[in-house]
Amino acid sequence: MSIDYIWKAIKNYYWLLVIPIFVFFYVESLQEERELNKLYKYTYAQVIHSSPVYKKYSKRSYHYEFFVEGKKYVGSSSAYISDDIKIGNFYQVKFASNNPSNNKIDFITQYYQIISGFESDK
């Protein structure tokens, strides 16, 4: 077999490779969604920075971080600029208890961090 024959076969039948890859990633995303809905917990995440979304001028991608059992996890989600999401704000995040890297943030309600201590007699 020559390299030209192999290259010609790949060019003619590349779609046979693309379909299983597409199906694999689709099933994987469904599994992650199912896992998130079945084994979930909630915590609070802080928005740490944002970046523009390519060719979507009314949206931004917001990157956030949160802690589970002392370990830091990160995530990102897009939202409209009109949602008024500020860097440093806290929002509720839903995560899979067996895999906190599988998470989803809810930008509807903003939460505030209250720092206690350092009470003065004055």
PDB file of C-alpha atoms in Angstrom:
ATOM      1  CA  MET A   1       0.000   0.000   0.000  1.00  0.00           C
ATOM      2  CA  SER A   2       1.258   3.384  -0.854  1.00  0.00           C
ATOM      3  CA  ILE A   3       0.865   6.527   1.168  1.00  0.00           C
ATOM      4  CA  ASP A   4      -1.209   8.040  -1.633  1.00  0.00           C
ATOM      5  CA  TYR A   5      -3.741   5.224  -1.357  1.00  0.00           C
ATOM      6  CA  ILE A   6      -4.023   5.699   2.435  1.00  0.00           C
ATOM      7  CA  TRP A   7      -4.348   9.461   2.059  1.00  0.00           C
ATOM      8  CA  LYS A   8      -7.065   9.033  -0.595  1.00  0.00           C
ATOM      9  CA  ALA A   9      -8.989   6.614   1.644  1.00  0.00           C
ATOM     10  CA  ILE A  10      -8.790   9.046   4.581  1.00  0.00           C
ATOM     11  CA  LYS A  11     -10.011  11.926   2.396  1.00  0.00           C
ATOM     12  CA  ASN A  12     -12.957   9.883   1.122  1.00  0.00           C
ATOM     13  CA  TYR A  13     -14.008   8.394   4.453  1.00  0.00           C
ATOM     14  CA  TYR A  14     -13.055  11.026   7.052  1.00  0.00           C
ATOM     15  CA  TRP A  15     -16.713  11.404   7.999  1.00  0.00           C
ATOM     16  CA  LEU A  16     -16.651   7.848   9.360  1.00  0.00           C
ATOM     17  CA  LEU A  17     -14.163   9.073  11.951  1.00  0.00           C
ATOM     18  CA  VAL A  18     -15.996  12.310  12.711  1.00  0.00           C
ATOM     19  CA  ILE A  19     -19.343  10.695  13.554  1.00  0.00           C
ATOM     20  CA  PRO A  20     -18.064   8.431  16.391  1.00  0.00           C
ATOM     21  CA  ILE A  21     -16.062  11.312  17.848  1.00  0.00           C
ATOM     22  CA  PHE A  22     -19.133  13.562  17.773  1.00  0.00           C
ATOM     23  CA  VAL A  23     -21.290  10.846  19.374  1.00  0.00           C
ATOM     24  CA  PHE A  24     -18.671  10.241  22.080  1.00  0.00           C
ATOM     25  CA  PHE A  25     -18.534  13.903  23.095  1.00  0.00           C
ATOM     26  CA  TYR A  26     -22.322  14.208  22.986  1.00  0.00           C
ATOM     27  CA  VAL A  27     -22.784  11.174  25.259  1.00  0.00           C
ATOM     28  CA  GLU A  28     -20.033  12.465  27.556  1.00  0.00           C
ATOM     29  CA  SER A  29     -21.767  15.842  27.939  1.00  0.00           C
ATOM     30  CA  LEU A  30     -25.085  14.105  28.673  1.00  0.00           C
ATOM     31  CA  GLN A  31     -23.359  11.975  31.316  1.00  0.00           C
ATOM     32  CA  GLU A  32     -21.857  15.053  32.974  1.00  0.00           C
ATOM     33  CA  GLU A  33     -25.250  16.783  33.003  1.00  0.00           C
ATOM     34  CA  ARG A  34     -26.906  13.685  34.483  1.00  0.00           C
ATOM     35  CA  GLU A  35     -24.159  13.433  37.115  1.00  0.00           C
ATOM     36  CA  LEU A  36     -24.556  17.107  38.008  1.00  0.00           C
ATOM     37  CA  ASN A  37     -28.316  16.730  38.440  1.00  0.00           C
ATOM     38  CA  LYS A  38     -28.088  13.522  40.463  1.00  0.00           C
ATOM     39  CA  LEU A  39     -25.102  14.066  42.800  1.00  0.00           C
ATOM     40  CA  TYR A  40     -25.148  17.791  43.411  1.00  0.00           C
ATOM     41  CA  LYS A  41     -24.212  20.145  46.227  1.00  0.00           C
ATOM     42  CA  TYR A  42     -24.115  23.920  46.428  1.00  0.00           C
ATOM     43  CA  THR A  43     -21.463  26.407  47.453  1.00  0.00           C
ATOM     44  CA  TYR A  44     -20.539  29.965  46.546  1.00  0.00           C
ATOM     45  CA  ALA A  45     -18.110  31.058  43.878  1.00  0.00           C
ATOM     46  CA  GLN A  46     -16.367  34.366  43.333  1.00  0.00           C
ATOM     47  CA  VAL A  47     -16.090  35.859  39.855  1.00  0.00           C
ATOM     48  CA  ILE A  48     -12.382  36.481  39.300  1.00  0.00           C
ATOM     49  CA  HIS A  49     -12.258  37.884  35.757  1.00  0.00           C
ATOM     50  CA  SER A  50     -14.137  38.110  32.499  1.00  0.00           C
ATOM     51  CA  SER A  51     -13.304  37.946  28.833  1.00  0.00           C
ATOM     52  CA  PRO A  52     -15.189  38.762  25.630  1.00  0.00           C
ATOM     53  CA  VAL A  53     -17.084  36.071  23.756  1.00  0.00           C
ATOM     54  CA  TYR A  54     -16.041  35.819  20.112  1.00  0.00           C
ATOM     55  CA  LYS A  55     -18.589  37.470  17.785  1.00  0.00           C
ATOM     56  CA  LYS A  56     -21.130  37.882  20.615  1.00  0.00           C
ATOM     57  CA  TYR A  57     -20.772  41.522  21.530  1.00  0.00           C
ATOM     58  CA  SER A  58     -23.594  41.495  24.097  1.00  0.00           C
ATOM     59  CA  LYS A  59     -22.074  38.583  26.076  1.00  0.00           C
ATOM     60  CA  ARG A  60     -18.997  38.000  28.208  1.00  0.00           C
ATOM     61  CA  SER A  61     -17.412  34.857  29.597  1.00  0.00           C
ATOM     62  CA  TYR A  62     -17.098  35.052  33.390  1.00  0.00           C
ATOM     63  CA  HIS A  63     -14.461  32.938  35.115  1.00  0.00           C
ATOM     64  CA  TYR A  64     -14.992  31.984  38.747  1.00  0.00           C
ATOM     65  CA  GLU A  65     -13.387  30.005  41.550  1.00  0.00           C
ATOM     66  CA  PHE A  66     -14.712  28.194  44.589  1.00  0.00           C
ATOM     67  CA  PHE A  67     -13.434  25.860  47.290  1.00  0.00           C
ATOM     68  CA  VAL A  68     -14.596  22.364  48.238  1.00  0.00           C
ATOM     69  CA  GLU A  69     -12.927  20.724  51.230  1.00  0.00           C
ATOM     70  CA  GLY A  70     -10.026  23.154  50.998  1.00  0.00           C
ATOM     71  CA  LYS A  71      -9.319  22.519  47.318  1.00  0.00           C
ATOM     72  CA  LYS A  72      -9.782  25.251  44.723  1.00  0.00           C
ATOM     73  CA  TYR A  73     -11.886  24.623  41.621  1.00  0.00           C
ATOM     74  CA  VAL A  74     -12.537  26.920  38.700  1.00  0.00           C
ATOM     75  CA  GLY A  75     -15.213  27.271  36.080  1.00  0.00           C
ATOM     76  CA  SER A  76     -16.535  29.644  33.467  1.00  0.00           C
ATOM     77  CA  SER A  77     -19.904  30.589  32.094  1.00  0.00           C
ATOM     78  CA  SER A  78     -21.183  33.210  29.698  1.00  0.00           C
ATOM     79  CA  ALA A  79     -23.809  35.819  30.500  1.00  0.00           C
ATOM     80  CA  TYR A  80     -25.143  39.003  28.989  1.00  0.00           C
ATOM     81  CA  ILE A  81     -23.397  42.256  29.779  1.00  0.00           C
ATOM     82  CA  SER A  82     -26.770  43.660  30.870  1.00  0.00           C
ATOM     83  CA  ASP A  83     -26.854  41.100  33.739  1.00  0.00           C
ATOM     84  CA  ASP A  84     -24.470  43.482  35.572  1.00  0.00           C
ATOM     85  CA  ILE A  85     -22.026  40.855  36.833  1.00  0.00           C
ATOM     86  CA  LYS A  86     -19.040  42.447  38.530  1.00  0.00           C
ATOM     87  CA  ILE A  87     -15.606  41.037  39.222  1.00  0.00           C
ATOM     88  CA  GLY A  88     -15.386  40.011  42.894  1.00  0.00           C
ATOM     89  CA  ASN A  89     -19.108  39.259  43.311  1.00  0.00           C
ATOM     90  CA  PHE A  90     -20.249  35.938  44.783  1.00  0.00           C
ATOM     91  CA  TYR A  91     -22.862  33.649  43.204  1.00  0.00           C
ATOM     92  CA  GLN A  92     -24.222  30.202  43.987  1.00  0.00           C
ATOM     93  CA  VAL A  93     -22.569  27.338  42.141  1.00  0.00           C
ATOM     94  CA  LYS A  94     -23.919  23.806  41.767  1.00  0.00           C
ATOM     95  CA  PHE A  95     -21.301  21.066  41.549  1.00  0.00           C
ATOM     96  CA  ALA A  96     -21.206  17.276  41.371  1.00  0.00           C
ATOM     97  CA  SER A  97     -20.218  15.973  44.800  1.00  0.00           C
ATOM     98  CA  ASN A  98     -17.981  13.266  43.322  1.00  0.00           C
ATOM     99  CA  ASN A  99     -16.384  15.635  40.769  1.00  0.00           C
ATOM    100  CA  PRO A 100     -16.448  19.359  41.688  1.00  0.00           C
ATOM    101  CA  SER A 101     -14.825  20.181  38.329  1.00  0.00           C
ATOM    102  CA  ASN A 102     -18.276  19.453  36.890  1.00  0.00           C
ATOM    103  CA  ASN A 103     -20.052  22.643  37.957  1.00  0.00           C
ATOM    104  CA  LYS A 104     -22.514  25.293  36.881  1.00  0.00           C
ATOM    105  CA  ILE A 105     -22.937  28.809  38.275  1.00  0.00           C
ATOM    106  CA  ASP A 106     -26.236  30.633  38.755  1.00  0.00           C
ATOM    107  CA  PHE A 107     -25.916  34.374  38.104  1.00  0.00           C
ATOM    108  CA  ILE A 108     -29.474  35.210  39.230  1.00  0.00           C
ATOM    109  CA  THR A 109     -28.798  36.089  42.889  1.00  0.00           C
ATOM    110  CA  GLN A 110     -25.706  37.879  44.104  1.00  0.00           C
ATOM    111  CA  TYR A 111     -24.349  37.018  47.568  1.00  0.00           C
ATOM    112  CA  TYR A 112     -22.077  39.019  49.861  1.00  0.00           C
ATOM    113  CA  GLN A 113     -19.166  37.856  51.957  1.00  0.00           C
ATOM    114  CA  ILE A 114     -19.417  38.896  55.609  1.00  0.00           C
ATOM    115  CA  ILE A 115     -16.149  39.015  57.473  1.00  0.00           C
ATOM    116  CA  SER A 116     -16.552  38.683  61.240  1.00  0.00           C
ATOM    117  CA  GLY A 117     -14.101  39.317  64.008  1.00  0.00           C
ATOM    118  CA  PHE A 118     -11.953  42.260  65.063  1.00  0.00           C
ATOM    119  CA  GLU A 119     -14.690  43.725  67.252  1.00  0.00           C
ATOM    120  CA  SER A 120     -13.649  46.804  69.107  1.00  0.00           C
ATOM    121  CA  ASP A 121     -14.735  48.126  72.505  1.00  0.00           C
ATOM    122  CA  LYS A 122     -15.143  51.597  71.005  1.00  0.00           C
TER     123      LYS A 122
END
